PDB file of C-alpha atoms and ligand atoms in Angstrom:
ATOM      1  CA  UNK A  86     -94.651  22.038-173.535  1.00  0.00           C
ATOM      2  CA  UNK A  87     -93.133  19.832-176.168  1.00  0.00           C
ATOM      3  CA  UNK A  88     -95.301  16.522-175.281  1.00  0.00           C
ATOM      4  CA  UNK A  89     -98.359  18.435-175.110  1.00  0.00           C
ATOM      5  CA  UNK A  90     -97.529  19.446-178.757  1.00  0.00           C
ATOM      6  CA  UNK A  91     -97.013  16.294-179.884  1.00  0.00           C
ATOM      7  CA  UNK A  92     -99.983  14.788-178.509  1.00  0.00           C
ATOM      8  CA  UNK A  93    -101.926  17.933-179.723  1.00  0.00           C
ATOM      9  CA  UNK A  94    -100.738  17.429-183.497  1.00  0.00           C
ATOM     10  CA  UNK A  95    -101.478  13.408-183.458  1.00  0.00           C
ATOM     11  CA  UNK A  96    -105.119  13.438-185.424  1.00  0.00           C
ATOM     12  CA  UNK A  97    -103.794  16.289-188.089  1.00  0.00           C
ATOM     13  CA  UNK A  98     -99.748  15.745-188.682  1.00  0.00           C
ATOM     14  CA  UNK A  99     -96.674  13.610-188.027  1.00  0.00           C
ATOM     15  CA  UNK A 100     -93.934  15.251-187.056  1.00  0.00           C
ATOM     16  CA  UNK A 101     -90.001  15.651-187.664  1.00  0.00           C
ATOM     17  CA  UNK A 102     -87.318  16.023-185.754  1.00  0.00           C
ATOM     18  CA  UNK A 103     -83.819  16.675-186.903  1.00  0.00           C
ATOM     19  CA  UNK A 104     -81.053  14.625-184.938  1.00  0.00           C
ATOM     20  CA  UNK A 105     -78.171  16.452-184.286  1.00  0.00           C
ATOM     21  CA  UNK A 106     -74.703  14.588-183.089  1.00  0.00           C
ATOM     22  CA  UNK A 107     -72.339  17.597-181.501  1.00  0.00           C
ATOM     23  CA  UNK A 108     -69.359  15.036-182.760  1.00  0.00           C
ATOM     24  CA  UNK A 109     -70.497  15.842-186.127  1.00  0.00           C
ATOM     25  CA  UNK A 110     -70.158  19.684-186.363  1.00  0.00           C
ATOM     26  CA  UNK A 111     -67.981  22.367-186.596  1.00  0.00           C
ATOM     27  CA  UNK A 112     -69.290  25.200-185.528  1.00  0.00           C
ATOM     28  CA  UNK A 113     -70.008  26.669-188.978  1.00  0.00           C
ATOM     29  CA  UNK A 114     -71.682  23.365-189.775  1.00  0.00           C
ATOM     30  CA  UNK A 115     -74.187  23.481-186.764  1.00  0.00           C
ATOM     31  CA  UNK A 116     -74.990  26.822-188.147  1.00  0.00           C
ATOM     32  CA  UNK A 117     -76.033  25.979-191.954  1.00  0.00           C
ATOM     33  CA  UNK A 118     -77.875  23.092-190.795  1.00  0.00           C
ATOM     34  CA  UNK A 119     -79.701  24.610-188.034  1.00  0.00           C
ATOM     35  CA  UNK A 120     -80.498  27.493-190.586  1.00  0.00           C
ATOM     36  CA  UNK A 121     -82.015  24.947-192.713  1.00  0.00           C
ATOM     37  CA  UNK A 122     -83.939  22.983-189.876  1.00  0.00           C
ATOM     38  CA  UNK A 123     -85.272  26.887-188.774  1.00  0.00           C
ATOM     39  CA  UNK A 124     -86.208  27.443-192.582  1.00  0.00           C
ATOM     40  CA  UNK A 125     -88.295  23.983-193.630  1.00  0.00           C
ATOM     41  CA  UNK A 126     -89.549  24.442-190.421  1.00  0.00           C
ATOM     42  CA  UNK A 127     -88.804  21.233-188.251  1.00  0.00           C
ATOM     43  CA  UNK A 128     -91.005  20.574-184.793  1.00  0.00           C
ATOM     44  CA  UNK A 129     -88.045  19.997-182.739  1.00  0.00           C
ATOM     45  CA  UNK A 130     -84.102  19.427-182.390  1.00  0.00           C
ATOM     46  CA  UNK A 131     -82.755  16.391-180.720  1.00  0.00           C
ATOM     47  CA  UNK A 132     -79.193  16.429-179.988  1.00  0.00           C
ATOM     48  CA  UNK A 133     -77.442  13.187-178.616  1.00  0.00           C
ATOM     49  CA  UNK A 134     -74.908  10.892-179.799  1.00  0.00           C
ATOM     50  CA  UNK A 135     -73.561   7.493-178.652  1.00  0.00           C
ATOM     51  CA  UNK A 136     -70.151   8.889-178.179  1.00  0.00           C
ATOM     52  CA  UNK A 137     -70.371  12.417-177.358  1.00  0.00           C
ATOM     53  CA  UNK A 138     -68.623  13.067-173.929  1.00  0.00           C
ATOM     54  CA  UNK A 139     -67.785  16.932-174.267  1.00  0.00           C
ATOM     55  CA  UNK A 140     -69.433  20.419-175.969  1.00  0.00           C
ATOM     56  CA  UNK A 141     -73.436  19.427-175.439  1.00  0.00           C
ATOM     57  CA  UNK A 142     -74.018  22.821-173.458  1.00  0.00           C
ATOM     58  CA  UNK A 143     -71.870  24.931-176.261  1.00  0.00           C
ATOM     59  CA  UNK A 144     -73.799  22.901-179.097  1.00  0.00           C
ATOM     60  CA  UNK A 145     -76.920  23.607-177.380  1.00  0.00           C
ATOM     61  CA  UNK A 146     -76.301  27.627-176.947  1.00  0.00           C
ATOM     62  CA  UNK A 147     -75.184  27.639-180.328  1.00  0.00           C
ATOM     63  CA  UNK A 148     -78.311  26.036-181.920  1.00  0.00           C
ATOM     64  CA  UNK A 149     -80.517  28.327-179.190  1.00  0.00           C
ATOM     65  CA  UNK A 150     -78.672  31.448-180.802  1.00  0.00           C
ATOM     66  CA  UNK A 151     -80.337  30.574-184.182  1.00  0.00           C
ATOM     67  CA  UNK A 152     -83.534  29.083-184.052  1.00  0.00           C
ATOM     68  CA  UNK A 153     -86.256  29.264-181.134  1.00  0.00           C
ATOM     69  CA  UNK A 154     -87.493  25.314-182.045  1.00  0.00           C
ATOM     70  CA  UNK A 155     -87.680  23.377-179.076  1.00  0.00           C
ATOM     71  CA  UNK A 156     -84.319  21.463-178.581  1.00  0.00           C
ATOM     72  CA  UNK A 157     -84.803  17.660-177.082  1.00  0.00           C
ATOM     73  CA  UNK A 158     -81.856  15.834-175.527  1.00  0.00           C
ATOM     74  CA  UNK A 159     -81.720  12.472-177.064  1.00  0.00           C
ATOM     75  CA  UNK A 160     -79.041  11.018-174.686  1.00  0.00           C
ATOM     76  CA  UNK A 161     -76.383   8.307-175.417  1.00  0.00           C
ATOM     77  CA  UNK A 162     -75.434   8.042-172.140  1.00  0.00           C
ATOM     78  CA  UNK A 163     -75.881   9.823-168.608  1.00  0.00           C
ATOM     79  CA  UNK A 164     -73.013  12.527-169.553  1.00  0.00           C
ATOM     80  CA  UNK A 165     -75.496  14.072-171.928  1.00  0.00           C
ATOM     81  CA  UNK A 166     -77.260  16.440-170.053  1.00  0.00           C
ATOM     82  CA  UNK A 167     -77.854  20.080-169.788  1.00  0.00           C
ATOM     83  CA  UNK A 168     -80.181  22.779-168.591  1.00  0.00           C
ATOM     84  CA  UNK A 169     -79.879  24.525-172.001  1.00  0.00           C
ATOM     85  CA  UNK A 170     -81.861  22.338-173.357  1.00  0.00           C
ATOM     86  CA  UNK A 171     -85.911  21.980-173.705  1.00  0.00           C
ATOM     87  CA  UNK A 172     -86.459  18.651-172.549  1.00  0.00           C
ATOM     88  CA  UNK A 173     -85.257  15.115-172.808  1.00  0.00           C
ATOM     89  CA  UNK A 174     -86.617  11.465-174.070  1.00  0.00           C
ATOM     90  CA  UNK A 175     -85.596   9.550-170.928  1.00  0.00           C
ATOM     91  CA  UNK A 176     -84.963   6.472-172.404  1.00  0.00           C
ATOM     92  CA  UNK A 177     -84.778   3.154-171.020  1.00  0.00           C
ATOM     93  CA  UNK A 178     -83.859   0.356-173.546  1.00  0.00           C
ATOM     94  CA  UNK A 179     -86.522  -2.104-173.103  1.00  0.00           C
ATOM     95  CA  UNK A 180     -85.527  -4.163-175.859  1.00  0.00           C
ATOM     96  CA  UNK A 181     -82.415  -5.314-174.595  1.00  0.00           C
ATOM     97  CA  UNK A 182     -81.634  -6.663-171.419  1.00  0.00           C
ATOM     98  CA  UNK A 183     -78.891  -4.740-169.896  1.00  0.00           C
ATOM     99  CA  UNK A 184     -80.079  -3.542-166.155  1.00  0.00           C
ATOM    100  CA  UNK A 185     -78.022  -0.303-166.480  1.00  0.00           C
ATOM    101  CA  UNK A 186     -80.239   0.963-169.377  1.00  0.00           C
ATOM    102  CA  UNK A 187     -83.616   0.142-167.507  1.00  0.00           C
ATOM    103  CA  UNK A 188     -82.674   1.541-164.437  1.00  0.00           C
ATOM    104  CA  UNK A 189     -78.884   1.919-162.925  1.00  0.00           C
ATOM    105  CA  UNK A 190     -77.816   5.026-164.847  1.00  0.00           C
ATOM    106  CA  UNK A 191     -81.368   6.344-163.962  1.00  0.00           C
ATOM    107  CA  UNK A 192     -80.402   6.178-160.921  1.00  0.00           C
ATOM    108  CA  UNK A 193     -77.251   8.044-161.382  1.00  0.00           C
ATOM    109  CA  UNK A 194     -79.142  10.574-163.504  1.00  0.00           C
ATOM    110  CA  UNK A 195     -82.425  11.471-161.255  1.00  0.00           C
ATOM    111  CA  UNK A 196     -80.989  13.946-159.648  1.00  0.00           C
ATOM    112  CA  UNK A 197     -79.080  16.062-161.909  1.00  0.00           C
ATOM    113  CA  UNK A 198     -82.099  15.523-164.205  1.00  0.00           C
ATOM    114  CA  UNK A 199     -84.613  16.984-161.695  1.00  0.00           C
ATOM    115  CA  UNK A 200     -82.032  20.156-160.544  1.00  0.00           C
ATOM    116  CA  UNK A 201     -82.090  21.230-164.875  1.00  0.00           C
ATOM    117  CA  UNK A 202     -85.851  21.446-165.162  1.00  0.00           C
ATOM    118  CA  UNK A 203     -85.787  20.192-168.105  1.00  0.00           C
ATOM    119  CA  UNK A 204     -89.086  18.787-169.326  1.00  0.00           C
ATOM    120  CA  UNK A 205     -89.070  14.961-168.424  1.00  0.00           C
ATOM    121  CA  UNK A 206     -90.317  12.718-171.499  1.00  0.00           C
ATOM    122  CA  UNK A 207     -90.246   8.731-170.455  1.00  0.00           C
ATOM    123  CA  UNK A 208     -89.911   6.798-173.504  1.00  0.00           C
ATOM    124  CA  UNK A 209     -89.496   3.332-174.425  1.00  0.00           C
ATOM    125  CA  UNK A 210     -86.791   2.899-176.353  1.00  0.00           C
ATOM    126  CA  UNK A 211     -86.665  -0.349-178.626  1.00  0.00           C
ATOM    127  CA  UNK A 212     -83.764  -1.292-180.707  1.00  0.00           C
ATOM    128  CA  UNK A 213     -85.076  -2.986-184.270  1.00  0.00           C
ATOM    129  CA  UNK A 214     -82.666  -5.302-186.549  1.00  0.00           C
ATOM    130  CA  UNK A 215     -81.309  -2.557-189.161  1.00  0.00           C
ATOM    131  CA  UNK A 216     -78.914  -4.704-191.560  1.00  0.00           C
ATOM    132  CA  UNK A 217     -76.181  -4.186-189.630  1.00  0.00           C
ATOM    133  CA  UNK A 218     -74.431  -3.911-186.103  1.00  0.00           C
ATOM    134  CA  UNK A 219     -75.625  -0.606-184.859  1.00  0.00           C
ATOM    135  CA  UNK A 220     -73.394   1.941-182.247  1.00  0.00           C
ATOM    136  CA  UNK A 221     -76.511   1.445-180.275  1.00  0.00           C
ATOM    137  CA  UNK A 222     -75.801  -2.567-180.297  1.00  0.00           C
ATOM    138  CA  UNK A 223     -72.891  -1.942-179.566  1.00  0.00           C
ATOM    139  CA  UNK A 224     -72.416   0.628-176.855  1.00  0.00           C
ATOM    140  CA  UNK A 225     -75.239  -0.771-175.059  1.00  0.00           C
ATOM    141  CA  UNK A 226     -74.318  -4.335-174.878  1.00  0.00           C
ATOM    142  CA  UNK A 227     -77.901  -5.403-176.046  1.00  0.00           C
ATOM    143  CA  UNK A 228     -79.211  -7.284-178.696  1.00  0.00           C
ATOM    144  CA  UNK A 229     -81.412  -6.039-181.406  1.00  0.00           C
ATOM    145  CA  UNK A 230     -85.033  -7.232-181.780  1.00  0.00           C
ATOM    146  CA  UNK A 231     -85.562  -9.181-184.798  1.00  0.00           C
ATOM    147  CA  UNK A 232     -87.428  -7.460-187.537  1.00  0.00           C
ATOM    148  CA  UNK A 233     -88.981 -10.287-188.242  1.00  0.00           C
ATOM    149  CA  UNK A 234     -90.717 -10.984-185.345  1.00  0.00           C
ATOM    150  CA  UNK A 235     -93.615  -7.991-185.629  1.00  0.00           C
ATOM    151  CA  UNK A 236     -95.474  -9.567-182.491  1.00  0.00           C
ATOM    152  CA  UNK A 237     -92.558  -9.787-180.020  1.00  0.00           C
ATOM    153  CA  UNK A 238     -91.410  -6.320-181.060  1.00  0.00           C
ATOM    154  CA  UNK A 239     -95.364  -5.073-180.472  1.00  0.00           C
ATOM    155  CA  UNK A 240     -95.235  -7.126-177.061  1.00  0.00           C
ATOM    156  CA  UNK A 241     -92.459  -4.975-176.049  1.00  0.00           C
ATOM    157  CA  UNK A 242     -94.022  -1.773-177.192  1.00  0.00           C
ATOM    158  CA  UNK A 243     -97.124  -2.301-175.284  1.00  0.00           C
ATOM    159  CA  UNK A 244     -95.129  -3.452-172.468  1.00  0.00           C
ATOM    160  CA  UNK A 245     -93.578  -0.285-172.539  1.00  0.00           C
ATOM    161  CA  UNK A 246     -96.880   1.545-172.736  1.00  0.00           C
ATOM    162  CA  UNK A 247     -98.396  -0.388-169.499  1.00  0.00           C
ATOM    163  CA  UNK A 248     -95.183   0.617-167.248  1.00  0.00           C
ATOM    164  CA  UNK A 249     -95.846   3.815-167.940  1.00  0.00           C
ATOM    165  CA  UNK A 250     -93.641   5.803-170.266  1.00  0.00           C
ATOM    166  CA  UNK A 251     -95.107   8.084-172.391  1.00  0.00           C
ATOM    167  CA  UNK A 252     -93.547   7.756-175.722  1.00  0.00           C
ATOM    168  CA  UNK A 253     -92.415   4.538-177.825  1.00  0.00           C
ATOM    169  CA  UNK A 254     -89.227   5.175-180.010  1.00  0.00           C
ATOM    170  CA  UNK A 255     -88.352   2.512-182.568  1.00  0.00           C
ATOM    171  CA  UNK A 256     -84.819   2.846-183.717  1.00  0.00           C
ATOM    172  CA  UNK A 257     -82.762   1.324-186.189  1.00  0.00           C
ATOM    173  CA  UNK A 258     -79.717   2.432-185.295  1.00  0.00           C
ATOM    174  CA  UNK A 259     -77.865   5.879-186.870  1.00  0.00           C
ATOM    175  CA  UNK A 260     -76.823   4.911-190.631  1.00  0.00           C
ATOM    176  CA  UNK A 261     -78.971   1.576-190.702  1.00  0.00           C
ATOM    177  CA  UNK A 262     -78.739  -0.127-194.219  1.00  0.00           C
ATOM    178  CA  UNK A 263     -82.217  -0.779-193.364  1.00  0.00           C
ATOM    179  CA  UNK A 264     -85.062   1.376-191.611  1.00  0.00           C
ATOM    180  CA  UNK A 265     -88.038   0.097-189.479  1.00  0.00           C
ATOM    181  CA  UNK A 266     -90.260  -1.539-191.716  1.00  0.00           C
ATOM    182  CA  UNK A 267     -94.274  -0.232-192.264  1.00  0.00           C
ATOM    183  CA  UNK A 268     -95.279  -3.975-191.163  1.00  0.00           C
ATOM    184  CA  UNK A 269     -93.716  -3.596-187.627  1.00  0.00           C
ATOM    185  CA  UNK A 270     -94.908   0.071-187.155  1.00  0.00           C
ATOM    186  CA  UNK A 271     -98.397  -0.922-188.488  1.00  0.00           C
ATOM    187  CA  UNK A 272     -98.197  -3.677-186.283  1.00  0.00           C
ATOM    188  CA  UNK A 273     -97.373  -2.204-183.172  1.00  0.00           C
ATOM    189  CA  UNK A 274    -100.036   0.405-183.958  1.00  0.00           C
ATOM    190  CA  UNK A 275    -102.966  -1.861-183.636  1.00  0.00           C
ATOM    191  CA  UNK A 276    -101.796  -2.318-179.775  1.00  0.00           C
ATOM    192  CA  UNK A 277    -100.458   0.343-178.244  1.00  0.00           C
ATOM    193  CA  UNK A 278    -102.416   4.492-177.789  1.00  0.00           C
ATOM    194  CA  UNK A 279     -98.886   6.054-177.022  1.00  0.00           C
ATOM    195  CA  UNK A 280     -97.342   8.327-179.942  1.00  0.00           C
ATOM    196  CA  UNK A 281     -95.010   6.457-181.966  1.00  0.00           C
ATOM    197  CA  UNK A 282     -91.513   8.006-182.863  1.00  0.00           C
ATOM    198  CA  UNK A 283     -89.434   6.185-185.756  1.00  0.00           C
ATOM    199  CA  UNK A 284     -85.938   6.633-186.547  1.00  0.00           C
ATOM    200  CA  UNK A 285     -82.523   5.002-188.110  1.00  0.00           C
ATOM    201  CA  UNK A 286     -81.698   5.082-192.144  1.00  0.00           C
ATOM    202  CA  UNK A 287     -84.154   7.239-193.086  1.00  0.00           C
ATOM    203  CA  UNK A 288     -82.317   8.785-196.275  1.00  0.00           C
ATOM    204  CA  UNK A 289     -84.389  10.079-198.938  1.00  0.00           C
ATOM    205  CA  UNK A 290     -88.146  11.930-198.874  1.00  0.00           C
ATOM    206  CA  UNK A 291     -89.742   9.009-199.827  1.00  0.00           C
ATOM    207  CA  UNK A 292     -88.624   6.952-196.437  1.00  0.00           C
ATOM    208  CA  UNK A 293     -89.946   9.707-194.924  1.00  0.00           C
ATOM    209  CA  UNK A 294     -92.763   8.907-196.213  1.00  0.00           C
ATOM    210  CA  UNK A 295     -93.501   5.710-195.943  1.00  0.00           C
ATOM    211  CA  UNK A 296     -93.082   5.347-192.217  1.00  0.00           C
ATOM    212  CA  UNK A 297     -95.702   8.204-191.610  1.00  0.00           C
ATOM    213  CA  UNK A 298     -97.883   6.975-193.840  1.00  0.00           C
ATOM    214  CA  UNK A 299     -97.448   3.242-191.824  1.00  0.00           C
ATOM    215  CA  UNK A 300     -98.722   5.319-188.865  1.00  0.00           C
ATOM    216  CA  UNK A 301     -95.289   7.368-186.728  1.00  0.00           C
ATOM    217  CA  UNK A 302     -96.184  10.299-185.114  1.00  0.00           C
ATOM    218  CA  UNK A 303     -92.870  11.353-185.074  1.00  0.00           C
ATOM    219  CA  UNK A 304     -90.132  10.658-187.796  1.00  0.00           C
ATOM    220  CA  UNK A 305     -86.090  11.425-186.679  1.00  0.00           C
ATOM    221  CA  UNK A 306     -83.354  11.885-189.255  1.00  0.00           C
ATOM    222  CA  UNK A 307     -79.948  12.148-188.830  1.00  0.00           C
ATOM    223  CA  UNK A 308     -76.876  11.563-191.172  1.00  0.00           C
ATOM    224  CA  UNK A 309     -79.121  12.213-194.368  1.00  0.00           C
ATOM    225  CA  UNK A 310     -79.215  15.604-192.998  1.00  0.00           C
ATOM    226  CA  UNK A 311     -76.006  16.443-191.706  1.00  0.00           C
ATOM    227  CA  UNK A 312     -74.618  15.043-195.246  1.00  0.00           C
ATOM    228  CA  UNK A 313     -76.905  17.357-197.136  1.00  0.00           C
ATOM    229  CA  UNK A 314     -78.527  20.327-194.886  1.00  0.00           C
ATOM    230  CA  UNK A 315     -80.567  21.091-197.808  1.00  0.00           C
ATOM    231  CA  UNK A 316     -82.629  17.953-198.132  1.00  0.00           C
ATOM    232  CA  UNK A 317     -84.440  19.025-194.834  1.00  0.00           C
ATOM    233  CA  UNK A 318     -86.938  21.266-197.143  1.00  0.00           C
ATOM    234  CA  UNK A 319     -88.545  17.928-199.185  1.00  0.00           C
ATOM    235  CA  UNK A 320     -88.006  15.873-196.146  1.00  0.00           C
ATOM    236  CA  UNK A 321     -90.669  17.970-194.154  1.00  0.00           C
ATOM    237  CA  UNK A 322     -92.640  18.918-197.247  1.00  0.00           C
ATOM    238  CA  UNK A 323     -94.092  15.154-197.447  1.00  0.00           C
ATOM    239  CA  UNK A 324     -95.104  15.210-193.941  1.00  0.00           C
ATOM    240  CA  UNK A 325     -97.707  17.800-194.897  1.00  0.00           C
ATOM    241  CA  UNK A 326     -99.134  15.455-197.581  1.00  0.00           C
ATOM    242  CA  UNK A 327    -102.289  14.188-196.753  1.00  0.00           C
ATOM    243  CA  UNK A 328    -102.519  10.834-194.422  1.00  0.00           C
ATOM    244  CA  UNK A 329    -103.695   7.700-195.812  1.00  0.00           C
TER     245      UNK A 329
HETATM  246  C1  1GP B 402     -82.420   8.305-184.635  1.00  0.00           C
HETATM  247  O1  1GP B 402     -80.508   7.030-184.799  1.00  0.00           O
HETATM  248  C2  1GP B 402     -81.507   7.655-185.508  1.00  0.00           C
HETATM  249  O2  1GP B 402     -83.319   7.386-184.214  1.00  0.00           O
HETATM  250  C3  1GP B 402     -80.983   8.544-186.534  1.00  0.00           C
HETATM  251  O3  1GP B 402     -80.605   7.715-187.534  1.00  0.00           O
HETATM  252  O4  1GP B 402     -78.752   9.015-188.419  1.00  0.00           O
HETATM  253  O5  1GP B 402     -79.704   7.068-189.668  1.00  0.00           O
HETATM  254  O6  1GP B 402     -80.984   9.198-189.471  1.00  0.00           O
HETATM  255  P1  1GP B 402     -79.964   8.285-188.839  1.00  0.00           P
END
């Protein structure tokens, strides 16, 4: 059961999770880096992308013919899912305002979601100022929460928490110039119980770092790791550094 696991390994470690975007690969490609992610190890796979329409269940088969790690659909939009998978972060993008990303393609989604069995993970999905216009921005016709407003982004959080879902995800959008800051994850923190998943521009070890030492449960990387598979190793390595 992937949230019992990470609710199990909250007191002891953070976790990381590889993101995977099927648009990126080549088959050979998916390969090396999933041979990596097996290696280090990772906790768990997420596979998404903000344009991918095409290929998820072939990606998916692929990465299950290397690696048993649990594989988490991270979707860009309702297209994106398939029984192959684990389970999926549900999102609903409660920092923006667009109705179809709280609830309409929910809707559209409920029942194909229910027919997979996939394991269902509600999360809150908040979309942080990262130095530039991110896909996410873009695609989803919302606007960004300020990074400089720590409160109103913890508002939202906790909001999140009290309607019920059962993860928050910060995100700073896929290649942000700039990641979530330790201020806004130390923040939110102080006012919500739910684990905390962080991701967008995480590049080098020491990122890593810093935003599990600021208190995420779960980090997410992405383009550092399709550039270079073999970065995965140190990546994961300082997540088994003592906490702070
Ligand atoms: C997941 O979008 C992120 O939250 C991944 O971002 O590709 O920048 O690692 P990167």
């Amino acid at each position: 059961m992937i949230y019992q696991k990470i609710l199990q390994s909250r007191n002891h470690a953070r976790l990381f999770s590889l993101l995977i975007d099927p648009e990126n690969h080549t088959r050979e490609s998916l390969i090396r880096l999933v041979t990596e992610a097996d290696r280090a190890p990772v906790d768990f796979i997420l596979v998404g992308g903000s344009l991918l329409s095409q290929g998820l269940d072939r990606t998916i088969q692929t990465l299950k013919g290397h690696t048993s790690l649990p594989v988490i659909l991270f979707p860009g939009s309702i297209m994106q899912v398939s029984s192959h998978a684990d389970g999926i972060f549900l999102l609903s993008l409660i920092s923006g305002r667009n109705p179809e990303l709280l609830i309409g393609n929910h809707v559209l989604a409920s029942k194909m979601i229910r027919k997979s069995g996939l394991e269902v993970i509600p999360t809150g999905y908040l979309l942080i100022e990262g130095g530039s216009t991110s896909s996410v921005e873009y695609v989803s016709n919302t606007k960004p929460l300020p990074a400089d407003k720590p409160e109103l982004i913890s508002a939202t959080a906790l909001a999140g928490e009290l309607l019920g879902h059962r993860l928050i995800y910060l995100e700073a959008g896929s290649g942000a110039s700039q990641s979530i800051f330790p201020e806004i994850i130390r923040e939110i923190k102080q006012h919500i119980q739910l684990p905390l998943v962080v991701g967008g521009g995480l590049k080098e070890p020491r990122d890593v770092h810093r935003v599990a030492q600021a208190g995420a449960d779960m980090v997410v990387v992405g383009n550092a790791l399709e550039a270079d598979p073999s970065k995965i190793k140190d990546m994961t390595a300082v997540l088994r550094s003592p906490l702070q």
